[in-house]
Amino acid sequence: ALELANGTITAPYDGVITERLVNVGDSVPVGRPAFRIIDDGPPIVEVNLPVNVAEQVSVGQFVQVIKDGASVDAEVITKSPELDSASRTQRAKLRIVGDTAPMSLTYGDTVEVRLSLPTDKAGVWLPYSALQTESNGLWSALVVVKNADQQVIERRTLELVHLDGQYALVRGSISDGDLVIANGLDRVVNGQRVASQDVSA
């Protein structure tokens, strides 16, 4: 009975054996893995969050996990209290709670995590395509302004507050109502005279 008990390996959790690392008759030293097991429960996603984001994320919060355009709901189940000294991030674990049928999830996949966070910073939403990077780490946009009886392009320096898909929340020398060039930034330059035109869609 003692020999049988010593020869029994009990998995630390319920799961599926995906790989056998030893064969029958092998001499197995202490500490050597015998099997690779994958938890057969709901998939878990691990994500490293910047500190300013991690501060606003709490256990129990729901987020979206996205892969190849398909999305599924997930719940934050743990958040590490430790800060990774190299990446300056905090690790959080998310458990998939939605229906994964529309999404092909495989262990080891890379996915996108989308979460909504409140912000008290005022700004203006612009298409991401309207922004250009500057050498000082800031951003800029080209705005059409009236100068006497003509319209001229001016470059406005901006701070990027938040990025959400194809749109960015910015603040700086720009306000609601300004005419911003959203596309074709390579065809115009600062100071160029232009003529804007209203077009009915």
mmCIF file of N, CA and C in Angstrom, residues 60-140:
data_model
loop_
_atom_site.group_PDB
_atom_site.id
_atom_site.type_symbol
_atom_site.label_atom_id
_atom_site.label_comp_id
_atom_site.label_asym_id
_atom_site.label_seq_id
_atom_site.Cartn_x
_atom_site.Cartn_y
_atom_site.Cartn_z
ATOM 1 N N GLY A 60 -12.974 42.334 -9.473
ATOM 2 C CA GLY A 60 -14.414 42.297 -9.685
ATOM 3 C C GLY A 60 -14.871 43.158 -10.844
ATOM 4 N N GLN A 61 -13.973 43.999 -11.337
ATOM 5 C CA GLN A 61 -14.319 44.863 -12.476
ATOM 6 C C GLN A 61 -14.401 44.029 -13.756
ATOM 7 N N PHE A 62 -15.296 44.420 -14.664
ATOM 8 C CA PHE A 62 -15.446 43.707 -15.923
ATOM 9 C C PHE A 62 -14.790 44.491 -17.052
ATOM 10 N N VAL A 63 -14.120 43.751 -17.929
ATOM 11 C CA VAL A 63 -13.424 44.344 -19.067
ATOM 12 C C VAL A 63 -13.759 43.521 -20.309
ATOM 13 N N GLN A 64 -13.243 43.950 -21.447
ATOM 14 C CA GLN A 64 -13.427 43.209 -22.689
ATOM 15 C C GLN A 64 -12.099 42.629 -23.145
ATOM 16 N N VAL A 65 -12.142 41.371 -23.568
ATOM 17 C CA VAL A 65 -10.983 40.712 -24.171
ATOM 18 C C VAL A 65 -11.283 40.558 -25.662
ATOM 19 N N ILE A 66 -10.361 41.017 -26.497
ATOM 20 C CA ILE A 66 -10.595 41.057 -27.938
ATOM 21 C C ILE A 66 -9.507 40.278 -28.666
ATOM 22 N N LYS A 67 -9.945 39.491 -29.642
ATOM 23 C CA LYS A 67 -9.010 38.768 -30.503
ATOM 24 C C LYS A 67 -9.616 38.679 -31.898
ATOM 25 N N ASP A 68 -8.862 39.134 -32.889
ATOM 26 C CA ASP A 68 -9.294 39.081 -34.293
ATOM 27 C C ASP A 68 -10.671 39.714 -34.490
ATOM 28 N N GLY A 69 -10.926 40.822 -33.790
ATOM 29 C CA GLY A 69 -12.181 41.534 -33.964
ATOM 30 C C GLY A 69 -13.329 41.030 -33.125
ATOM 31 N N ALA A 70 -13.220 39.827 -32.562
ATOM 32 C CA ALA A 70 -14.279 39.277 -31.705
ATOM 33 C C ALA A 70 -13.956 39.626 -30.256
ATOM 34 N N SER A 71 -14.999 39.892 -29.462
ATOM 35 C CA SER A 71 -14.780 40.278 -28.071
ATOM 36 C C SER A 71 -15.599 39.401 -27.133
ATOM 37 N N VAL A 72 -15.126 39.296 -25.909
ATOM 38 C CA VAL A 72 -15.802 38.513 -24.879
ATOM 39 C C VAL A 72 -15.569 39.202 -23.536
ATOM 40 N N ASP A 73 -16.532 39.092 -22.623
ATOM 41 C CA ASP A 73 -16.413 39.721 -21.312
ATOM 42 C C ASP A 73 -15.461 38.924 -20.411
ATOM 43 N N ALA A 74 -14.765 39.658 -19.544
ATOM 44 C CA ALA A 74 -13.863 39.029 -18.581
ATOM 45 C C ALA A 74 -13.922 39.804 -17.273
ATOM 46 N N GLU A 75 -13.616 39.112 -16.172
ATOM 47 C CA GLU A 75 -13.641 39.723 -14.844
ATOM 48 C C GLU A 75 -12.232 39.743 -14.261
ATOM 49 N N VAL A 76 -11.857 40.859 -13.661
ATOM 50 C CA VAL A 76 -10.568 40.957 -12.976
ATOM 51 C C VAL A 76 -10.662 40.145 -11.690
ATOM 52 N N ILE A 77 -9.858 39.092 -11.580
ATOM 53 C CA ILE A 77 -9.943 38.221 -10.395
ATOM 54 C C ILE A 77 -8.803 38.460 -9.417
ATOM 55 N N THR A 78 -7.647 38.897 -9.891
ATOM 56 C CA THR A 78 -6.550 39.237 -8.977
ATOM 57 C C THR A 78 -5.759 40.400 -9.557
ATOM 58 N N LYS A 79 -5.129 41.148 -8.671
ATOM 59 C CA LYS A 79 -4.216 42.219 -9.078
ATOM 60 C C LYS A 79 -3.033 42.190 -8.138
ATOM 61 N N SER A 80 -1.855 42.011 -8.683
ATOM 62 C CA SER A 80 -0.664 41.889 -7.849
ATOM 63 C C SER A 80 -0.389 43.197 -7.109
ATOM 64 N N PRO A 81 -0.069 43.108 -5.817
ATOM 65 C CA PRO A 81 0.295 44.323 -5.078
ATOM 66 C C PRO A 81 1.725 44.773 -5.372
ATOM 67 N N GLU A 82 2.477 43.906 -6.068
ATOM 68 C CA GLU A 82 3.886 44.215 -6.343
ATOM 69 C C GLU A 82 4.049 44.897 -7.691
ATOM 70 N N LEU A 83 5.043 45.731 -7.776
ATOM 71 C CA LEU A 83 5.378 46.432 -9.006
ATOM 72 C C LEU A 83 6.598 45.772 -9.617
ATOM 73 N N ASP A 84 6.484 45.386 -10.896
ATOM 74 C CA ASP A 84 7.630 44.798 -11.591
ATOM 75 C C ASP A 84 8.702 45.870 -11.756
ATOM 76 N N SER A 85 9.885 45.630 -11.188
ATOM 77 C CA SER A 85 10.932 46.652 -11.184
ATOM 78 C C SER A 85 11.475 46.952 -12.571
ATOM 79 N N ALA A 86 11.412 45.979 -13.478
ATOM 80 C CA ALA A 86 11.943 46.189 -14.828
ATOM 81 C C ALA A 86 10.952 46.935 -15.718
ATOM 82 N N SER A 87 9.705 46.455 -15.766
ATOM 83 C CA SER A 87 8.720 47.055 -16.666
ATOM 84 C C SER A 87 7.891 48.143 -16.013
ATOM 85 N N ARG A 88 7.992 48.280 -14.678
ATOM 86 C CA ARG A 88 7.200 49.259 -13.924
ATOM 87 C C ARG A 88 5.713 49.051 -14.147
ATOM 88 N N THR A 89 5.284 47.795 -14.132
ATOM 89 C CA THR A 89 3.874 47.451 -14.323
ATOM 90 C C THR A 89 3.401 46.541 -13.202
ATOM 91 N N GLN A 90 2.077 46.413 -13.080
ATOM 92 C CA GLN A 90 1.462 45.483 -12.137
ATOM 93 C C GLN A 90 0.685 44.438 -12.919
ATOM 94 N N ARG A 91 0.795 43.196 -12.489
ATOM 95 C CA ARG A 91 0.127 42.094 -13.194
ATOM 96 C C ARG A 91 -1.278 41.889 -12.660
ATOM 97 N N ALA A 92 -2.213 41.705 -13.581
ATOM 98 C CA ALA A 92 -3.595 41.394 -13.218
ATOM 99 C C ALA A 92 -4.010 40.135 -13.963
ATOM 100 N N LYS A 93 -4.894 39.350 -13.332
ATOM 101 C CA LYS A 93 -5.428 38.154 -13.977
ATOM 102 C C LYS A 93 -6.919 38.352 -14.225
ATOM 103 N N LEU A 94 -7.354 37.986 -15.428
ATOM 104 C CA LEU A 94 -8.746 38.130 -15.826
ATOM 105 C C LEU A 94 -9.311 36.752 -16.147
ATOM 106 N N ARG A 95 -10.540 36.499 -15.695
ATOM 107 C CA ARG A 95 -11.200 35.239 -16.010
ATOM 108 C C ARG A 95 -12.288 35.508 -17.040
ATOM 109 N N ILE A 96 -12.257 34.758 -18.144
ATOM 110 C CA ILE A 96 -13.274 34.902 -19.178
ATOM 111 C C ILE A 96 -14.616 34.446 -18.614
ATOM 112 N N VAL A 97 -15.615 35.303 -18.712
ATOM 113 C CA VAL A 97 -16.939 34.953 -18.189
ATOM 114 C C VAL A 97 -17.990 34.934 -19.296
ATOM 115 N N GLY A 98 -17.666 35.494 -20.447
ATOM 116 C CA GLY A 98 -18.617 35.519 -21.548
ATOM 117 C C GLY A 98 -18.510 34.276 -22.411
ATOM 118 N N ASP A 99 -19.347 34.218 -23.414
ATOM 119 C CA ASP A 99 -19.369 33.092 -24.345
ATOM 120 C C ASP A 99 -18.183 33.206 -25.298
ATOM 121 N N THR A 100 -17.304 32.212 -25.280
ATOM 122 C CA THR A 100 -16.107 32.255 -26.131
ATOM 123 C C THR A 100 -16.345 31.639 -27.504
ATOM 124 N N ALA A 101 -17.609 31.250 -27.797
ATOM 125 C CA ALA A 101 -17.901 30.600 -29.079
ATOM 126 C C ALA A 101 -17.487 31.446 -30.289
ATOM 127 N N PRO A 102 -17.720 32.794 -30.269
ATOM 128 C CA PRO A 102 -17.332 33.582 -31.445
ATOM 129 C C PRO A 102 -15.827 33.769 -31.582
ATOM 130 N N MET A 103 -15.081 33.360 -30.571
ATOM 131 C CA MET A 103 -13.647 33.622 -30.546
ATOM 132 C C MET A 103 -12.875 32.314 -30.444
ATOM 133 N N SER A 104 -11.841 32.171 -31.243
ATOM 134 C CA SER A 104 -11.001 30.983 -31.190
ATOM 135 C C SER A 104 -9.836 31.256 -30.241
ATOM 136 N N LEU A 105 -9.967 30.794 -28.992
ATOM 137 C CA LEU A 105 -8.936 31.024 -27.979
ATOM 138 C C LEU A 105 -8.092 29.784 -27.791
ATOM 139 N N THR A 106 -6.780 29.963 -27.823
ATOM 140 C CA THR A 106 -5.838 28.884 -27.580
ATOM 141 C C THR A 106 -4.882 29.331 -26.483
ATOM 142 N N TYR A 107 -4.500 28.418 -25.603
ATOM 143 C CA TYR A 107 -3.571 28.773 -24.538
ATOM 144 C C TYR A 107 -2.261 29.278 -25.145
ATOM 145 N N GLY A 108 -1.827 30.434 -24.646
ATOM 146 C CA GLY A 108 -0.623 31.062 -25.177
ATOM 147 C C GLY A 108 -0.922 32.162 -26.176
ATOM 148 N N ASP A 109 -2.215 32.367 -26.513
ATOM 149 C CA ASP A 109 -2.595 33.425 -27.453
ATOM 150 C C ASP A 109 -2.273 34.801 -26.878
ATOM 151 N N THR A 110 -2.087 35.764 -27.776
ATOM 152 C CA THR A 110 -1.979 37.168 -27.402
ATOM 153 C C THR A 110 -3.308 37.830 -27.734
ATOM 154 N N VAL A 111 -3.880 38.526 -26.768
ATOM 155 C CA VAL A 111 -5.174 39.175 -26.958
ATOM 156 C C VAL A 111 -5.070 40.649 -26.561
ATOM 157 N N GLU A 112 -6.080 41.410 -26.945
ATOM 158 C CA GLU A 112 -6.181 42.817 -26.557
ATOM 159 C C GLU A 112 -7.192 42.925 -25.424
ATOM 160 N N VAL A 113 -6.877 43.752 -24.431
ATOM 161 C CA VAL A 113 -7.786 43.978 -23.315
ATOM 162 C C VAL A 113 -8.235 45.433 -23.355
ATOM 163 N N ARG A 114 -9.544 45.628 -23.338
ATOM 164 C CA ARG A 114 -10.101 46.983 -23.391
ATOM 165 C C ARG A 114 -10.892 47.239 -22.119
ATOM 166 N N LEU A 115 -10.581 48.348 -21.434
ATOM 167 C CA LEU A 115 -11.298 48.707 -20.228
ATOM 168 C C LEU A 115 -11.592 50.194 -20.237
ATOM 169 N N SER A 116 -12.685 50.555 -19.597
ATOM 170 C CA SER A 116 -13.086 51.958 -19.517
ATOM 171 C C SER A 116 -12.652 52.516 -18.168
ATOM 172 N N LEU A 117 -11.971 53.657 -18.206
ATOM 173 C CA LEU A 117 -11.509 54.297 -16.982
ATOM 174 C C LEU A 117 -11.995 55.739 -16.960
ATOM 175 N N PRO A 118 -12.435 56.199 -15.804
ATOM 176 C CA PRO A 118 -12.872 57.600 -15.718
ATOM 177 C C PRO A 118 -11.670 58.536 -15.793
ATOM 178 N N THR A 119 -11.883 59.718 -16.335
ATOM 179 C CA THR A 119 -10.828 60.720 -16.364
ATOM 180 C C THR A 119 -11.435 62.081 -16.062
ATOM 181 N N ASP A 120 -10.732 62.873 -15.286
ATOM 182 C CA ASP A 120 -11.209 64.219 -14.989
ATOM 183 C C ASP A 120 -10.479 65.252 -15.835
ATOM 184 N N LYS A 121 -9.729 64.785 -16.822
ATOM 185 C CA LYS A 121 -8.977 65.694 -17.674
ATOM 186 C C LYS A 121 -9.835 66.126 -18.853
ATOM 187 N N ALA A 122 -9.921 67.424 -19.040
ATOM 188 C CA ALA A 122 -10.684 67.953 -20.166
ATOM 189 C C ALA A 122 -9.823 67.885 -21.429
ATOM 190 N N GLY A 123 -10.482 67.838 -22.564
ATOM 191 C CA GLY A 123 -9.745 67.810 -23.821
ATOM 192 C C GLY A 123 -10.693 67.738 -24.993
ATOM 193 N N VAL A 124 -10.127 67.450 -26.144
ATOM 194 C CA VAL A 124 -10.873 67.365 -27.392
ATOM 195 C C VAL A 124 -10.561 66.028 -28.034
ATOM 196 N N TRP A 125 -11.598 65.355 -28.549
ATOM 197 C CA TRP A 125 -11.400 64.091 -29.252
ATOM 198 C C TRP A 125 -11.071 64.366 -30.712
ATOM 199 N N LEU A 126 -9.987 63.753 -31.192
ATOM 200 C CA LEU A 126 -9.587 63.869 -32.594
ATOM 201 C C LEU A 126 -9.347 62.483 -33.167
ATOM 202 N N PRO A 127 -9.534 62.327 -34.487
ATOM 203 C CA PRO A 127 -9.118 61.061 -35.109
ATOM 204 C C PRO A 127 -7.610 60.889 -34.932
ATOM 205 N N TYR A 128 -7.179 59.673 -34.657
ATOM 206 C CA TYR A 128 -5.751 59.419 -34.466
ATOM 207 C C TYR A 128 -4.954 59.793 -35.712
ATOM 208 N N SER A 129 -5.604 59.690 -36.889
ATOM 209 C CA SER A 129 -4.929 60.016 -38.154
ATOM 210 C C SER A 129 -4.594 61.495 -38.263
ATOM 211 N N ALA A 130 -5.186 62.357 -37.413
ATOM 212 C CA ALA A 130 -4.930 63.796 -37.468
ATOM 213 C C ALA A 130 -3.689 64.190 -36.677
ATOM 214 N N LEU A 131 -3.085 63.245 -35.955
ATOM 215 C CA LEU A 131 -1.969 63.565 -35.063
ATOM 216 C C LEU A 131 -0.627 63.230 -35.680
ATOM 217 N N GLN A 132 0.362 64.051 -35.353
ATOM 218 C CA GLN A 132 1.745 63.806 -35.752
ATOM 219 C C GLN A 132 2.622 63.855 -34.509
ATOM 220 N N THR A 133 3.641 63.003 -34.477
ATOM 221 C CA THR A 133 4.550 63.002 -33.327
ATOM 222 C C THR A 133 5.588 64.108 -33.474
ATOM 223 N N GLU A 134 5.955 64.674 -32.342
ATOM 224 C CA GLU A 134 6.990 65.707 -32.311
ATOM 225 C C GLU A 134 8.233 65.148 -31.618
ATOM 226 N N SER A 135 9.368 65.774 -31.841
ATOM 227 C CA SER A 135 10.628 65.268 -31.299
ATOM 228 C C SER A 135 10.707 65.398 -29.781
ATOM 229 N N ASN A 136 9.894 66.286 -29.185
ATOM 230 C CA ASN A 136 9.945 66.499 -27.735
ATOM 231 C C ASN A 136 8.999 65.596 -26.972
ATOM 232 N N GLY A 137 8.417 64.603 -27.651
ATOM 233 C CA GLY A 137 7.518 63.674 -26.991
ATOM 234 C C GLY A 137 6.069 64.104 -27.013
ATOM 235 N N LEU A 138 5.810 65.319 -27.494
ATOM 236 C CA LEU A 138 4.430 65.776 -27.613
ATOM 237 C C LEU A 138 3.883 65.416 -28.992
ATOM 238 N N TRP A 139 2.652 65.837 -29.237
ATOM 239 C CA TRP A 139 1.983 65.581 -30.506
ATOM 240 C C TRP A 139 1.541 66.906 -31.098
ATOM 241 N N SER A 140 1.143 66.870 -32.358
ATOM 242 C CA SER A 140 0.643 68.092 -32.982
ATOM 243 C C SER A 140 -0.446 67.746 -33.981
#
